Short mmCIF file of C-alpha atoms in Angstrom, two decimals:
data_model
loop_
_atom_site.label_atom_id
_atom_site.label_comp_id
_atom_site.label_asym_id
_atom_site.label_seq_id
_atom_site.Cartn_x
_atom_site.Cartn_y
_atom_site.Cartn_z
CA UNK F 1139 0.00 0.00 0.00
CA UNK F 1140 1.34 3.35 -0.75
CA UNK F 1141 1.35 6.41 1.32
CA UNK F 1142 -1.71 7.76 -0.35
CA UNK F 1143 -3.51 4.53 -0.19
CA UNK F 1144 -2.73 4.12 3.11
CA UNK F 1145 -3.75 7.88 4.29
CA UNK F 1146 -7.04 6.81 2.55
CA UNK F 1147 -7.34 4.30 4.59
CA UNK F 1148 -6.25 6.25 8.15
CA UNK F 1149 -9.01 9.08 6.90
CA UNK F 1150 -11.88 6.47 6.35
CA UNK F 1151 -11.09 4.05 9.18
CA UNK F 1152 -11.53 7.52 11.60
CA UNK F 1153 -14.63 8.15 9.67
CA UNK F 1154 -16.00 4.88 9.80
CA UNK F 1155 -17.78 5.46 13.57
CA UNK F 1156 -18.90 8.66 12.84
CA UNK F 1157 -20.24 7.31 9.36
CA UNK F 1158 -21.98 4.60 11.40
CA UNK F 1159 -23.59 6.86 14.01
CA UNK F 1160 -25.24 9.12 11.28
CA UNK F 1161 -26.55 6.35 9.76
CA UNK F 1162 -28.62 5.17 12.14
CA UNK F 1163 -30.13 9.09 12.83
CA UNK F 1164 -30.70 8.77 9.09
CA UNK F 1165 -32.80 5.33 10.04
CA UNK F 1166 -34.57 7.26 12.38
CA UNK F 1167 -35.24 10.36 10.41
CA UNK F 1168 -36.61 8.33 7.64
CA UNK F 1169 -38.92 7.02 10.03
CA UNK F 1170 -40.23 9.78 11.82
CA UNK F 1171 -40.26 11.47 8.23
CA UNK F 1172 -41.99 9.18 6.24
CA UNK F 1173 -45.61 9.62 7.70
CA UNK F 1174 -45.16 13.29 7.44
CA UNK F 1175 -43.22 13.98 3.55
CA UNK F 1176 -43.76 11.19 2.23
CA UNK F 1177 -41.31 8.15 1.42
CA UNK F 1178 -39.65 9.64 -1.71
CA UNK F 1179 -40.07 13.20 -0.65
CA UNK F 1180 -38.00 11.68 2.53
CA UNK F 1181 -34.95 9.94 0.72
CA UNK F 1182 -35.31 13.52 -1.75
CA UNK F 1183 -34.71 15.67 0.68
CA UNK F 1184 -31.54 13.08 2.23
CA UNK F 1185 -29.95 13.82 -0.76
CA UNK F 1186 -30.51 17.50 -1.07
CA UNK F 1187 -29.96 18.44 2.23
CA UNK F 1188 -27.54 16.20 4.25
CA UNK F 1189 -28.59 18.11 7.20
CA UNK F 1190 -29.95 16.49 10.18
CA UNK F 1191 -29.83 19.40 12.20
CA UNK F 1192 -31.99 21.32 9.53
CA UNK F 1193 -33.96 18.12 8.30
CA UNK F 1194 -35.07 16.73 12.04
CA UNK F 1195 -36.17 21.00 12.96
CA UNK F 1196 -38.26 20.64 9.49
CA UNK F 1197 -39.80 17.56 10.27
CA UNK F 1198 -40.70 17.91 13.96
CA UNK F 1199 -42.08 21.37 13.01
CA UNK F 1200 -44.53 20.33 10.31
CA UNK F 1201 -45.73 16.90 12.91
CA UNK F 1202 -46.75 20.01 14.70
CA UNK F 1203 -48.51 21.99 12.00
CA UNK F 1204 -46.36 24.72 12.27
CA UNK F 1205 -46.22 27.06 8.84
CA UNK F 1206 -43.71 26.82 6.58
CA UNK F 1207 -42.62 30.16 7.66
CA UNK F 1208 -41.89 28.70 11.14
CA UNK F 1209 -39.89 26.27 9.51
CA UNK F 1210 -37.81 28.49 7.64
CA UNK F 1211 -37.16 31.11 10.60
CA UNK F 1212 -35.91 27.94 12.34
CA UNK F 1213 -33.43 26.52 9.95
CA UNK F 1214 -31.66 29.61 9.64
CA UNK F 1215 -30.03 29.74 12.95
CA UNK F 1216 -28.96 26.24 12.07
CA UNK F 1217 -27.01 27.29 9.04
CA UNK F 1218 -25.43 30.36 10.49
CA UNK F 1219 -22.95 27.56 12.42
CA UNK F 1220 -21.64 26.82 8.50
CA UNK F 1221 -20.05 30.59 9.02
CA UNK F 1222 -17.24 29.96 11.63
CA UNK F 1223 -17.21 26.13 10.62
CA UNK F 1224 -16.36 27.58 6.80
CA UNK F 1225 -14.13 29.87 8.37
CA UNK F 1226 -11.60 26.96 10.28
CA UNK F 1227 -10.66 25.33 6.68
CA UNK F 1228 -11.56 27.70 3.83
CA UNK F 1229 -7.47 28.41 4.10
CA UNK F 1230 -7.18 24.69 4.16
CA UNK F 1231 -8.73 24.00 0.87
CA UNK F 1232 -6.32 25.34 -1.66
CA UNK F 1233 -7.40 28.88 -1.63
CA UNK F 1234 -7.89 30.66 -4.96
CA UNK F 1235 -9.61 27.35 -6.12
CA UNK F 1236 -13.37 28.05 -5.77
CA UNK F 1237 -14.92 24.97 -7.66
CA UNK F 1238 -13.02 22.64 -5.08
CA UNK F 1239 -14.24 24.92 -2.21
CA UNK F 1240 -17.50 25.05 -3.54
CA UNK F 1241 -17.30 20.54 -4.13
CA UNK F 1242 -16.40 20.32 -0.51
CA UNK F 1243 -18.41 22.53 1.13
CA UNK F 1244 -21.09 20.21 0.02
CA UNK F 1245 -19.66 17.95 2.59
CA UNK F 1246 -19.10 21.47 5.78
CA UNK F 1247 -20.45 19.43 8.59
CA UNK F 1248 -18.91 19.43 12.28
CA UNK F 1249 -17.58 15.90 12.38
CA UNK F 1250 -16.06 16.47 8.86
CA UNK F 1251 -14.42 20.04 9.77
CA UNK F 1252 -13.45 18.63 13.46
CA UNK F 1253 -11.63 15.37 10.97
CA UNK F 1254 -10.36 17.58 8.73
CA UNK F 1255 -8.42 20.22 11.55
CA UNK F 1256 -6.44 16.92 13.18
CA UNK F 1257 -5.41 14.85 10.13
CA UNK F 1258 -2.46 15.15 8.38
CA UNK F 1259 -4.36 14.96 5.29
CA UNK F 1260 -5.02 17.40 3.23
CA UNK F 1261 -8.29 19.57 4.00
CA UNK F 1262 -10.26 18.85 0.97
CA UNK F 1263 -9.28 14.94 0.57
CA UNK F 1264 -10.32 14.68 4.44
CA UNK F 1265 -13.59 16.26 3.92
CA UNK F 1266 -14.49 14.47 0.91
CA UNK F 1267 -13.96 10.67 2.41
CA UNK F 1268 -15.22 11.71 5.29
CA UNK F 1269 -18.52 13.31 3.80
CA UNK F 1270 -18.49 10.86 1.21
CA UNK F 1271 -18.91 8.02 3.83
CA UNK F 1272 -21.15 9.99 6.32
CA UNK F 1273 -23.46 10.90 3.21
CA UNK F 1274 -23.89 7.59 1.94
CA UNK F 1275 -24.69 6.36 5.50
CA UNK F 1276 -27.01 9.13 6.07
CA UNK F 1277 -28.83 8.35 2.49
CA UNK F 1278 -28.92 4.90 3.04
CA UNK F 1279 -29.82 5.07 6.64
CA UNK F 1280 -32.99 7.74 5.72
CA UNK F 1281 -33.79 4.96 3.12
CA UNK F 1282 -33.95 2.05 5.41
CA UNK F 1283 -35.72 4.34 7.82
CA UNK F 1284 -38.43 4.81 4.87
CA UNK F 1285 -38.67 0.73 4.44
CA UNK F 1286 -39.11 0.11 8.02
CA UNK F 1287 -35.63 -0.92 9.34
CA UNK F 1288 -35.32 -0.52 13.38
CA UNK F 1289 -32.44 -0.08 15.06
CA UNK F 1290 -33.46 -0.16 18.83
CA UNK F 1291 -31.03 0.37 21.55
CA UNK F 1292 -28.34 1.36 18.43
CA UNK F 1293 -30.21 5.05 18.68
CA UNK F 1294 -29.06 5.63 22.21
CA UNK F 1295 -25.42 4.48 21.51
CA UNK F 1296 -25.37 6.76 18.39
CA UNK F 1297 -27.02 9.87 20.52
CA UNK F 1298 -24.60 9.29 23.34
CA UNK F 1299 -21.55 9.16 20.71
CA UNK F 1300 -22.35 13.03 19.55
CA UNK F 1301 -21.09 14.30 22.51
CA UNK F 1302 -17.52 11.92 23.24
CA UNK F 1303 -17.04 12.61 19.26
CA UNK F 1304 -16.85 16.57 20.01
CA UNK F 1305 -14.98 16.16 23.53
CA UNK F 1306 -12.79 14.35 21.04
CA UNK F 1307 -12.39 16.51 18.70
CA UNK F 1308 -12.00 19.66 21.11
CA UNK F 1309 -8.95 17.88 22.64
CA UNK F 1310 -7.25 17.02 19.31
CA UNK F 1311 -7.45 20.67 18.59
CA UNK F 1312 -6.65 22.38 21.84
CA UNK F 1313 -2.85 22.45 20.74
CA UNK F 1314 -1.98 24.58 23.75
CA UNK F 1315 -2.96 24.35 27.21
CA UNK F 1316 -4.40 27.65 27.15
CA UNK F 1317 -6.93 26.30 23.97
CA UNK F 1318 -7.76 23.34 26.20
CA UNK F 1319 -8.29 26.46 29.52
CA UNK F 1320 -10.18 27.78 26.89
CA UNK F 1321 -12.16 24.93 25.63
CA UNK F 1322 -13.34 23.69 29.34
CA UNK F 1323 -14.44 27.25 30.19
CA UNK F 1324 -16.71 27.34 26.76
CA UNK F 1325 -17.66 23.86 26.92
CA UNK F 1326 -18.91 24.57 30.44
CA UNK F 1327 -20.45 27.82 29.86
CA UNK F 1328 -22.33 26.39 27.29
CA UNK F 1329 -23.75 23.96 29.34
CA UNK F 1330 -24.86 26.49 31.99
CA UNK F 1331 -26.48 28.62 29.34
CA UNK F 1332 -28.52 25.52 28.03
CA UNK F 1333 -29.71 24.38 31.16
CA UNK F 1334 -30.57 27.92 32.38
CA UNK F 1335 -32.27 28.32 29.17
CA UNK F 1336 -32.93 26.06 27.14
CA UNK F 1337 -34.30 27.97 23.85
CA UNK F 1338 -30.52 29.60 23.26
CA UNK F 1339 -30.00 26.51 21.32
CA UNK F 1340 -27.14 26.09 18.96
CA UNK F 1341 -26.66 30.11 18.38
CA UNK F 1342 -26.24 30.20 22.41
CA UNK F 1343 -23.54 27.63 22.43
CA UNK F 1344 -22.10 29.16 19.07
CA UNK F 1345 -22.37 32.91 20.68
CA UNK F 1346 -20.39 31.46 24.25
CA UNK F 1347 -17.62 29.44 21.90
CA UNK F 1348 -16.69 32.79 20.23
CA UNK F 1349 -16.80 34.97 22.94
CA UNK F 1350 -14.63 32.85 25.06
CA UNK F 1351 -12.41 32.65 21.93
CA UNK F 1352 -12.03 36.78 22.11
CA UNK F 1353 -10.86 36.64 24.95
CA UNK F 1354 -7.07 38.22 25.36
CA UNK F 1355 -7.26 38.57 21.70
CA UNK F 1356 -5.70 41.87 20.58
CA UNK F 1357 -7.42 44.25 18.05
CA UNK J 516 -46.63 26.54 0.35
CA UNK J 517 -46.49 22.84 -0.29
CA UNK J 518 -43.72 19.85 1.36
CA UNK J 519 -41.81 20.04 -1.73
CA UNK J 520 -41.36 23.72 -1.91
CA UNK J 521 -40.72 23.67 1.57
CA UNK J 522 -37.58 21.06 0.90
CA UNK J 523 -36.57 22.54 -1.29
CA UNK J 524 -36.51 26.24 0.46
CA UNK J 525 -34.73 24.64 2.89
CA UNK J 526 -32.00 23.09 1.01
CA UNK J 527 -31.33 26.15 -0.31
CA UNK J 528 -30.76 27.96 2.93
CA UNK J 529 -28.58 24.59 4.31
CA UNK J 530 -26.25 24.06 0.84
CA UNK J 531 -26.26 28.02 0.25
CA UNK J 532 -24.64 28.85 3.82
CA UNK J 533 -22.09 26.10 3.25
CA UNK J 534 -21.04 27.48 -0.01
CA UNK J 535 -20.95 30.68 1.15
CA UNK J 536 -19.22 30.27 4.67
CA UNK J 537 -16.17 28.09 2.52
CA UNK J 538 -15.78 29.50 -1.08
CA UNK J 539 -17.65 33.58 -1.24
CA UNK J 540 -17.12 35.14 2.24
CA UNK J 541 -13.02 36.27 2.37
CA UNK J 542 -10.16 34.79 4.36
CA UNK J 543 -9.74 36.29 7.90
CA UNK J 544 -6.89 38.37 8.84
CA UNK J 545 -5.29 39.98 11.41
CA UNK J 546 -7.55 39.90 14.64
CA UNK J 547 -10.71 38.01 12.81
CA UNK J 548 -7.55 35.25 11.73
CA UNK J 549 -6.64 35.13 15.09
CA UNK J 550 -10.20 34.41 16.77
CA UNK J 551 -10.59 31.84 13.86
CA UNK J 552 -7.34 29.86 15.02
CA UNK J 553 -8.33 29.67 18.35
CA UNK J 554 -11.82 28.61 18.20
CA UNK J 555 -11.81 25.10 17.12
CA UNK J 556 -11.81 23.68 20.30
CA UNK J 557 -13.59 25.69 22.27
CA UNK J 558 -16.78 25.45 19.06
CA UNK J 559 -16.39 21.72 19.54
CA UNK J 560 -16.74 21.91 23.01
CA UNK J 561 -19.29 23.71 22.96
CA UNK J 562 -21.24 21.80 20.63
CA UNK J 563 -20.35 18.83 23.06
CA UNK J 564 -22.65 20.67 25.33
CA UNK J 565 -25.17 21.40 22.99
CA UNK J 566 -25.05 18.21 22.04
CA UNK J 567 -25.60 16.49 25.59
CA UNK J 568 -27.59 19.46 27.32
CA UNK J 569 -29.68 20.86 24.68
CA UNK J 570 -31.53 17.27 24.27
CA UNK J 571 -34.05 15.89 26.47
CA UNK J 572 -33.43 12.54 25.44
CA UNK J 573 -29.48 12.07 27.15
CA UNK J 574 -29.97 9.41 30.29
CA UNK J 575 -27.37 9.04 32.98
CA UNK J 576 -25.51 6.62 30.50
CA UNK J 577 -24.60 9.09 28.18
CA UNK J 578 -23.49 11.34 31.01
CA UNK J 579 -20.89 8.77 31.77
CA UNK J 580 -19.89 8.39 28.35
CA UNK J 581 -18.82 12.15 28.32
CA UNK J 582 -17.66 12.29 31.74
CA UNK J 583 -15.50 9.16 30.57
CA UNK J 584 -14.29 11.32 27.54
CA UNK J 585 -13.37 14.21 29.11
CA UNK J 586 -11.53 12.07 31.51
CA UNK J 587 -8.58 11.14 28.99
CA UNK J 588 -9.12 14.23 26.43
CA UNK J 589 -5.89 15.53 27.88
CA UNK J 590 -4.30 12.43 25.89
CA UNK J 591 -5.24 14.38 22.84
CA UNK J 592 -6.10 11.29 20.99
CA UNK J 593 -9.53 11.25 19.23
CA UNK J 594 -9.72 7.34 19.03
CA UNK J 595 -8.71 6.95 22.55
CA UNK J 596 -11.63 9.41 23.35
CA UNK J 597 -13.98 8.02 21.78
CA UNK J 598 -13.04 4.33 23.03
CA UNK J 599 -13.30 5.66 26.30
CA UNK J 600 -16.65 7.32 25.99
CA UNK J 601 -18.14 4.39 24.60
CA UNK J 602 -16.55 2.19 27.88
CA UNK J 603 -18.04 4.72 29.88
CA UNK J 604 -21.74 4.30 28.39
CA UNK J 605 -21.40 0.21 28.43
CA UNK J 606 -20.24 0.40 32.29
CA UNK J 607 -23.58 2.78 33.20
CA UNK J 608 -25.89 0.43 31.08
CA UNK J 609 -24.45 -2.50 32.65
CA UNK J 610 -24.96 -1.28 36.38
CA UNK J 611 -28.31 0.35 35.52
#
């Protein structure tokens, strides 16, 4: 095996248990899904989307008979996170070269951006194995969701994974002690905000992350 | 508006904001640059808390599992994290 084959191969084997975990959600998005979209509309908007964030909000929104409106005002928030997240590897992904920016932001998620900031690979390759495989499992998994697959106690494991996956990747990237200082303080500021109030959702943890990250920093 | 349209607003806000945030909006310099370096991990810690507080469905297990997690993220090693986490959440099921 060559050293491209082989990084390949170090990329995908630390997707693989991220891959696996959002396939199952995308088992149990096609089932709570399917009674209200549809089962094609489902699996379309798997493909379109590869959100979960944006496509569970949508979902649980219209089981409640909220207006498309609703839905829309709630989404955004969700996609305002792609702003710093686009931010931490746009350098990364030869700049100057927008149709391979624009091919891998296709695949801006968290778990690929978190991947793609502690492997020695570059940026772009990272992203796309890494989406590649998390895509396909999501697709697939929103499929089998569709056709009646269950995955029973497998949900619990995959929704207690989210969490170790991003202590994980906060400690790969806190390359100083003062990032990991940093990174306790936000992590458990964040947590105070949510359980004070709950509703400050993902732009409450997003607003603490950067504001503990401007701290000390010079103008 | 109908399901369809709906989708397909949506995908338009979730794909748009990725293209934009990677290949329209400029590089960051100077202080902007700096704030960028520094905030990958506190963002991912931070979404570790979203991701564990902002659900109602996380039991005592998962609890564990991050508690397990944080409890050799100074080895810096993602696999060993995430090993670690997912000891932690077998050992709570098992004693539950």
């Amino acid at each position: 095996m060559d050293g491209t084959a082989r990084g390949h191969a170090t990329v995908a084997a630390a997707a693989l248990p991220v891959a696996a975990a959002i396939g199952v959600f995308g088992v149990v998005y096609g089932a709570v899904a399917h009674p209200v979209l549809g089962g094609e509309l489902t699996v379309v908007s798997s493909i379109a989307m590869f959100s979960g964030a944006a496509q569970f909000t949508m979902v649980g929104l219209l089981a409640s008979h909220a207006t498309a409106g609703a839905v829309v005002v709630a989404v955004v928030p969700l996609a305002l996170r792609h702003i710093p997240l686009g931010a931490l590897v746009q350098h990364r992904l030869a700049p100057g070269r927008v149709r391979r920016a624009v091919v891998s932001s296709l695949f801006l998620t968290d778990e690929t951006v978190g991947l793609a900031l502690t492997r020695q690979a570059p940026a772009a390759r990272t992203m796309a194995i890494t989406g590649g495989l998390a895509y396909i499992a999501w697709v697939v998994g929103t499929a089998a969701g569709v056709a009646g697959a269950s995955i029973g106690a497998a949900e619990e494991v995959a929704a207690a994974l989210f969490p170790v996956l991003f202590i994980g990747l906060a400690a790969v990237t806190a390359s100083t002690p003062r990032d990991a200082v940093r990174a306790a303080g936000a992590g458990a500021a964040a947590a105070a905000l949510l359980i004070a109030a709950p509703a400050a959702g993902v732009l409450g943890a997003l607003a603490v992350a950067i504001a503990v990250t401007c701290v000390g920093v010079r103008r | 508006m109908s399901n369809a349209a709906l989708v397909a607003a949506v995908t338009v806000i979730t794909v748009g904001s990725r293209i934009v945030a990677t290949a329209v909006l400029p590089t960051p310099h100077g202080a902007t640059a700096e704030v960028v370096r520094r905030l990958p991990a506190p963002l991912f810690a931070a979404m570790a808390a979203l991701s564990l507080v902002g659900s109602d469905q996380r039991g005592t297990p998962a609890l564990v599992a991050a508690a397990a997690a944080v409890a050799v993220a100074g080895r810096r090693s993602l696999l060993l994290v995430v090993i670690a986490g997912l000891a932690g959440y077998l050992l709570a099921e098992a004693v539950r």
